[in-house]
Tab-separated table of C-alpha atoms in Angstrom:
chain	number	residue	atom	x	y	z
Q	68	MET	CA	78.839	172.694	5.710
Q	69	ARG	CA	81.136	170.109	6.683
Q	70	GLU	CA	81.232	171.697	10.365
Q	71	ILE	CA	77.548	172.070	10.439
Q	72	GLU	CA	77.540	168.410	10.026
Q	73	LYS	CA	79.842	167.399	12.343
Q	74	HIS	CA	78.464	169.701	15.058
Q	75	ALA	CA	75.236	167.661	14.417
Q	76	ALA	CA	76.294	164.579	14.738
Q	77	ASP	CA	76.963	164.803	18.024
Q	78	GLY	CA	79.914	167.243	17.741
Q	79	ILE	CA	82.625	164.420	17.176
Q	80	GLY	CA	81.039	162.591	14.452
Q	81	ARG	CA	81.967	159.359	16.546
Q	82	VAL	CA	79.368	156.570	18.007
Q	83	ASP	CA	78.873	156.916	21.654
Q	84	TYR	CA	78.244	153.124	23.226
Q	85	ALA	CA	77.942	154.653	26.522
Q	86	VAL	CA	75.162	157.479	25.819
Q	87	ALA	CA	72.670	156.801	28.233
Q	88	SER	CA	69.289	157.616	25.518
Q	89	GLY	CA	71.457	154.286	23.493
Q	90	GLY	CA	71.228	152.294	26.238
Q	91	GLY	CA	74.672	153.020	28.234
Q	92	ARG	CA	73.954	153.496	32.373
Q	93	VAL	CA	76.786	154.437	35.074
Q	94	VAL	CA	76.756	151.513	37.195
Q	95	ARG	CA	78.963	152.346	39.802
Q	96	HIS	CA	80.394	155.652	41.011
Q	97	SER	CA	82.332	157.209	43.898
Q	98	GLU	CA	80.765	159.350	46.865
Q	99	ALA	CA	78.478	161.760	45.237
Q	100	TYR	CA	79.182	165.234	46.142
Q	101	LEU	CA	76.303	166.547	48.038
Q	102	PRO	CA	77.579	169.185	50.763
Q	103	LYS	CA	75.718	169.834	53.737
Q	104	ARG	CA	75.231	172.915	55.902
Q	105	GLY	CA	73.040	173.229	58.906
Q	106	GLY	CA	71.313	170.098	57.592
Q	107	LEU	CA	70.012	171.545	54.193
Q	108	THR	CA	72.151	170.955	51.097
Q	109	ALA	CA	74.403	173.773	50.311
Q	110	TRP	CA	74.237	175.545	46.828
Q	111	ILE	CA	77.464	175.904	45.008
Q	112	PRO	CA	77.468	178.666	42.057
Q	113	GLY	CA	77.843	176.922	39.170
Q	114	VAL	CA	77.082	173.371	40.019
Q	115	ASP	CA	74.066	171.517	39.821
Q	116	VAL	CA	74.719	169.160	43.485
Q	117	GLY	CA	71.926	167.194	42.260
Q	118	ALA	CA	72.099	165.968	39.226
Q	119	LYS	CA	72.162	161.690	38.510
Q	120	PRO	CA	74.774	160.177	37.540
Q	121	GLU	CA	73.173	159.416	34.494
Q	122	LYS	CA	74.250	163.322	33.511
Q	123	MET	CA	77.639	162.331	32.695
Q	124	LEU	CA	76.136	160.345	29.720
Q	125	GLN	CA	74.286	162.769	28.301
Q	126	PRO	CA	74.674	165.654	25.601
Q	127	SER	CA	75.576	168.601	27.826
Q	128	PHE	CA	75.582	171.110	25.237
Q	129	GLY	CA	78.063	172.921	27.237
Q	130	GLU	CA	76.403	174.436	30.218
Q	131	PRO	CA	78.166	175.357	33.033
Q	132	GLY	CA	77.121	173.255	35.858
Q	133	GLN	CA	75.396	170.620	33.838
Q	134	CYS	CA	77.274	168.059	35.420
Q	135	PHE	CA	77.589	165.161	37.680
Q	136	ALA	CA	79.484	166.413	40.695
Q	137	ILE	CA	82.174	163.537	42.528
Q	138	GLN	CA	83.319	164.226	46.051
Q	139	GLY	CA	87.028	165.166	45.969
Q	140	SER	CA	89.429	165.533	43.584
Q	141	SER	CA	89.954	161.662	43.341
Q	142	GLY	CA	87.316	158.923	42.410
Q	143	PHE	CA	86.031	156.433	39.675
Q	144	VAL	CA	82.960	155.894	37.391
Q	145	GLU	CA	81.753	152.525	36.113
Q	146	ILE	CA	79.526	152.249	32.482
Q	147	LYS	CA	77.682	149.466	31.167
Q	148	LEU	CA	77.712	150.186	27.456
Q	149	LYS	CA	74.977	150.003	25.149
Q	150	SER	CA	76.343	146.315	23.894
Q	151	GLY	CA	79.708	144.776	23.592
Q	152	ILE	CA	82.313	146.590	21.372
Q	153	ILE	CA	85.644	146.611	21.007
Q	154	PRO	CA	86.857	149.823	22.099
Q	155	GLU	CA	89.018	152.480	20.092
Q	156	ALA	CA	88.597	155.614	22.042
Q	157	VAL	CA	87.213	157.520	24.570
Q	158	THR	CA	86.198	161.404	24.431
Q	159	LEU	CA	85.856	163.035	27.658
Q	160	GLU	CA	84.312	166.405	28.273
Q	161	HIS	CA	84.465	169.421	30.167
Q	162	VAL	CA	82.585	172.975	30.068
Q	163	SER	CA	84.518	175.377	27.564
Q	164	LYS	CA	86.767	177.724	29.108
Q	165	ASP	CA	84.576	180.401	27.373
Q	166	VAL	CA	81.940	179.822	29.817
Q	167	ALA	CA	83.017	178.300	32.748
Q	168	TYR	CA	82.560	179.577	35.944
Q	169	ASP	CA	85.489	177.215	37.233
Q	170	ARG	CA	87.751	174.797	35.578
Q	171	SER	CA	89.378	173.614	38.831
Q	172	THR	CA	86.761	171.229	39.026
Q	173	ALA	CA	88.102	169.377	35.767
Q	174	PRO	CA	89.449	165.887	36.013
Q	175	LYS	CA	93.449	165.697	35.188
Q	176	ASP	CA	94.801	162.312	35.117
Q	177	CYS	CA	92.773	159.855	34.259
Q	178	LEU	CA	93.094	155.627	33.226
Q	179	VAL	CA	90.523	154.133	31.951
Q	180	SER	CA	90.146	150.190	31.974
Q	181	GLY	CA	87.675	147.785	30.438
Q	182	TRP	CA	86.018	144.217	30.581
Q	183	TYR	CA	83.109	142.100	29.637
Q	184	GLU	CA	80.792	141.043	32.222
Q	185	GLU	CA	78.455	138.494	31.513
Q	186	THR	CA	74.479	138.453	32.027
Q	187	PRO	CA	72.918	136.011	33.445
Q	188	GLY	CA	72.060	132.941	30.729
Q	189	GLU	CA	74.800	134.770	28.548
Q	190	THR	CA	77.450	132.166	27.078
Q	191	GLN	CA	79.505	134.541	24.903
Q	192	SER	CA	81.954	136.590	26.678
Q	193	GLY	CA	84.920	138.813	25.702
Q	194	HIS	CA	88.010	139.716	28.544
Q	195	ALA	CA	86.195	138.887	31.860
Q	196	ALA	CA	89.861	140.428	33.539
Q	197	ARG	CA	89.915	144.476	34.022
Q	198	MET	CA	92.618	145.475	31.585
Q	199	ALA	CA	93.900	149.223	30.915
Q	200	LEU	CA	92.880	150.340	28.083
Q	201	ALA	CA	94.345	154.253	27.847
Q	202	GLU	CA	96.162	156.373	30.681
Q	203	PHE	CA	95.634	160.484	29.862
Q	204	THR	CA	95.724	163.993	31.222
Q	205	TYR	CA	92.855	165.502	30.470
Q	206	ASP	CA	94.322	169.401	29.275
Q	207	LEU	CA	92.681	172.729	29.847
Q	208	GLU	CA	95.051	174.384	27.362
Q	209	LYS	CA	93.038	172.056	24.882
Q	210	ASN	CA	89.783	171.965	23.420
Q	211	ASN	CA	86.955	171.289	25.917
Q	212	VAL	CA	85.994	167.808	24.214
Q	213	GLN	CA	89.361	165.841	24.069
Q	214	THR	CA	89.409	162.165	22.519
Q	215	PHE	CA	92.246	159.783	23.801
Q	216	ASP	CA	93.188	156.657	21.367
Q	217	VAL	CA	93.184	153.337	23.239
Q	218	SER	CA	96.415	152.267	23.635
Q	219	ALA	CA	96.120	148.724	24.378
Q	220	PRO	CA	96.682	145.979	21.715
Q	221	ASP	CA	94.340	142.996	21.106
Q	222	VAL	CA	91.444	144.430	23.659
Q	223	GLY	CA	88.748	142.068	22.461
Q	224	VAL	CA	84.955	142.313	22.979
Q	225	ILE	CA	84.181	144.781	26.289
Q	226	ASN	CA	81.156	145.983	27.265
Q	227	MET	CA	82.071	147.622	30.994
Q	228	ILE	CA	84.389	150.788	31.256
Q	229	ARG	CA	85.936	152.323	34.144
Q	230	LEU	CA	87.069	155.783	34.396
Q	231	ASP	CA	89.427	156.594	37.176
Q	232	PHE	CA	90.818	160.042	37.996
Q	233	THR	CA	93.774	159.978	40.690
Q	234	SER	CA	93.580	164.014	40.302
Q	235	ASN	CA	91.665	166.730	38.902
Q	236	HIS	CA	92.834	170.713	38.109
Q	237	GLY	CA	92.874	172.220	41.855
Q	238	SER	CA	89.376	171.621	43.532
Q	239	SER	CA	89.829	169.742	47.020
Q	240	GLN	CA	86.084	170.005	47.210
Q	241	LEU	CA	84.623	167.752	43.964
Q	242	THR	CA	85.257	167.026	40.450
Q	243	CYS	CA	82.657	167.986	37.618
Q	244	MET	CA	81.784	164.802	35.550
Q	245	TYR	CA	80.550	166.593	32.099
Q	246	ARG	CA	80.718	163.738	29.745
Q	247	LEU	CA	81.998	160.467	28.929
Q	248	ARG	CA	81.658	158.621	25.529
Q	249	VAL	CA	83.151	155.253	24.414
Q	250	HIS	CA	84.040	155.021	20.675
Q	251	GLY	CA	84.694	151.684	18.990
Q	252	HIS	CA	82.710	149.238	16.606
Q	253	GLU	CA	80.729	146.172	17.299
Q	254	PRO	CA	82.428	142.594	16.458
Q	255	VAL	CA	81.052	140.857	13.334
Q	256	SER	CA	79.518	137.642	13.842
Q	257	PRO	CA	81.226	134.678	11.547
Q	258	GLY	CA	77.409	134.068	10.053
Q	259	THR	CA	77.065	137.806	8.793
Q	260	ALA	CA	80.856	138.344	7.620
Q	261	GLY	CA	80.281	137.618	3.800
Q	262	SER	CA	76.069	138.880	3.273
Q	263	GLN	CA	75.249	141.967	2.179
Q	264	ALA	CA	72.769	144.449	3.138
């Protein structure tokens, strides 16, 4: 019963501050993979090459090809989070090896950084300078949903996250981003710290 509840709670049971349905959005990314052949977009077996960047901020339900494809074996994505948070971990997801057509498109060596970007008229701020939060390798021999803890001390509040991947698992053409999640907690306001709901 516990495993069924965990699956129903987005598979890992942790709040995702990057999920598109909650207000997360992709603001910048490397060049999307749109192969051309004779003036038309070429079809690549197993990859939805027309997918929008927001695809990586939505549940993929483990369906092969339902990803955002980035040109080449390295690149980046930048995401504006739902709100300012103190980050604790990131979760990177690729398609399961049990149903994958080609896992060479999975990101491999990754660096996640974060910062606070003020919006016009805003006075509250967190860390404006970008700082490294976690560096990790996505391992194809492990579960397809992998969570990596933030290793940087005293991060403070961020509302922007950037995932840079310097390699993938072998594809020179493209890297598939299935889903990126960001976990943490919202800072407690001084006026609400002692109040009870």
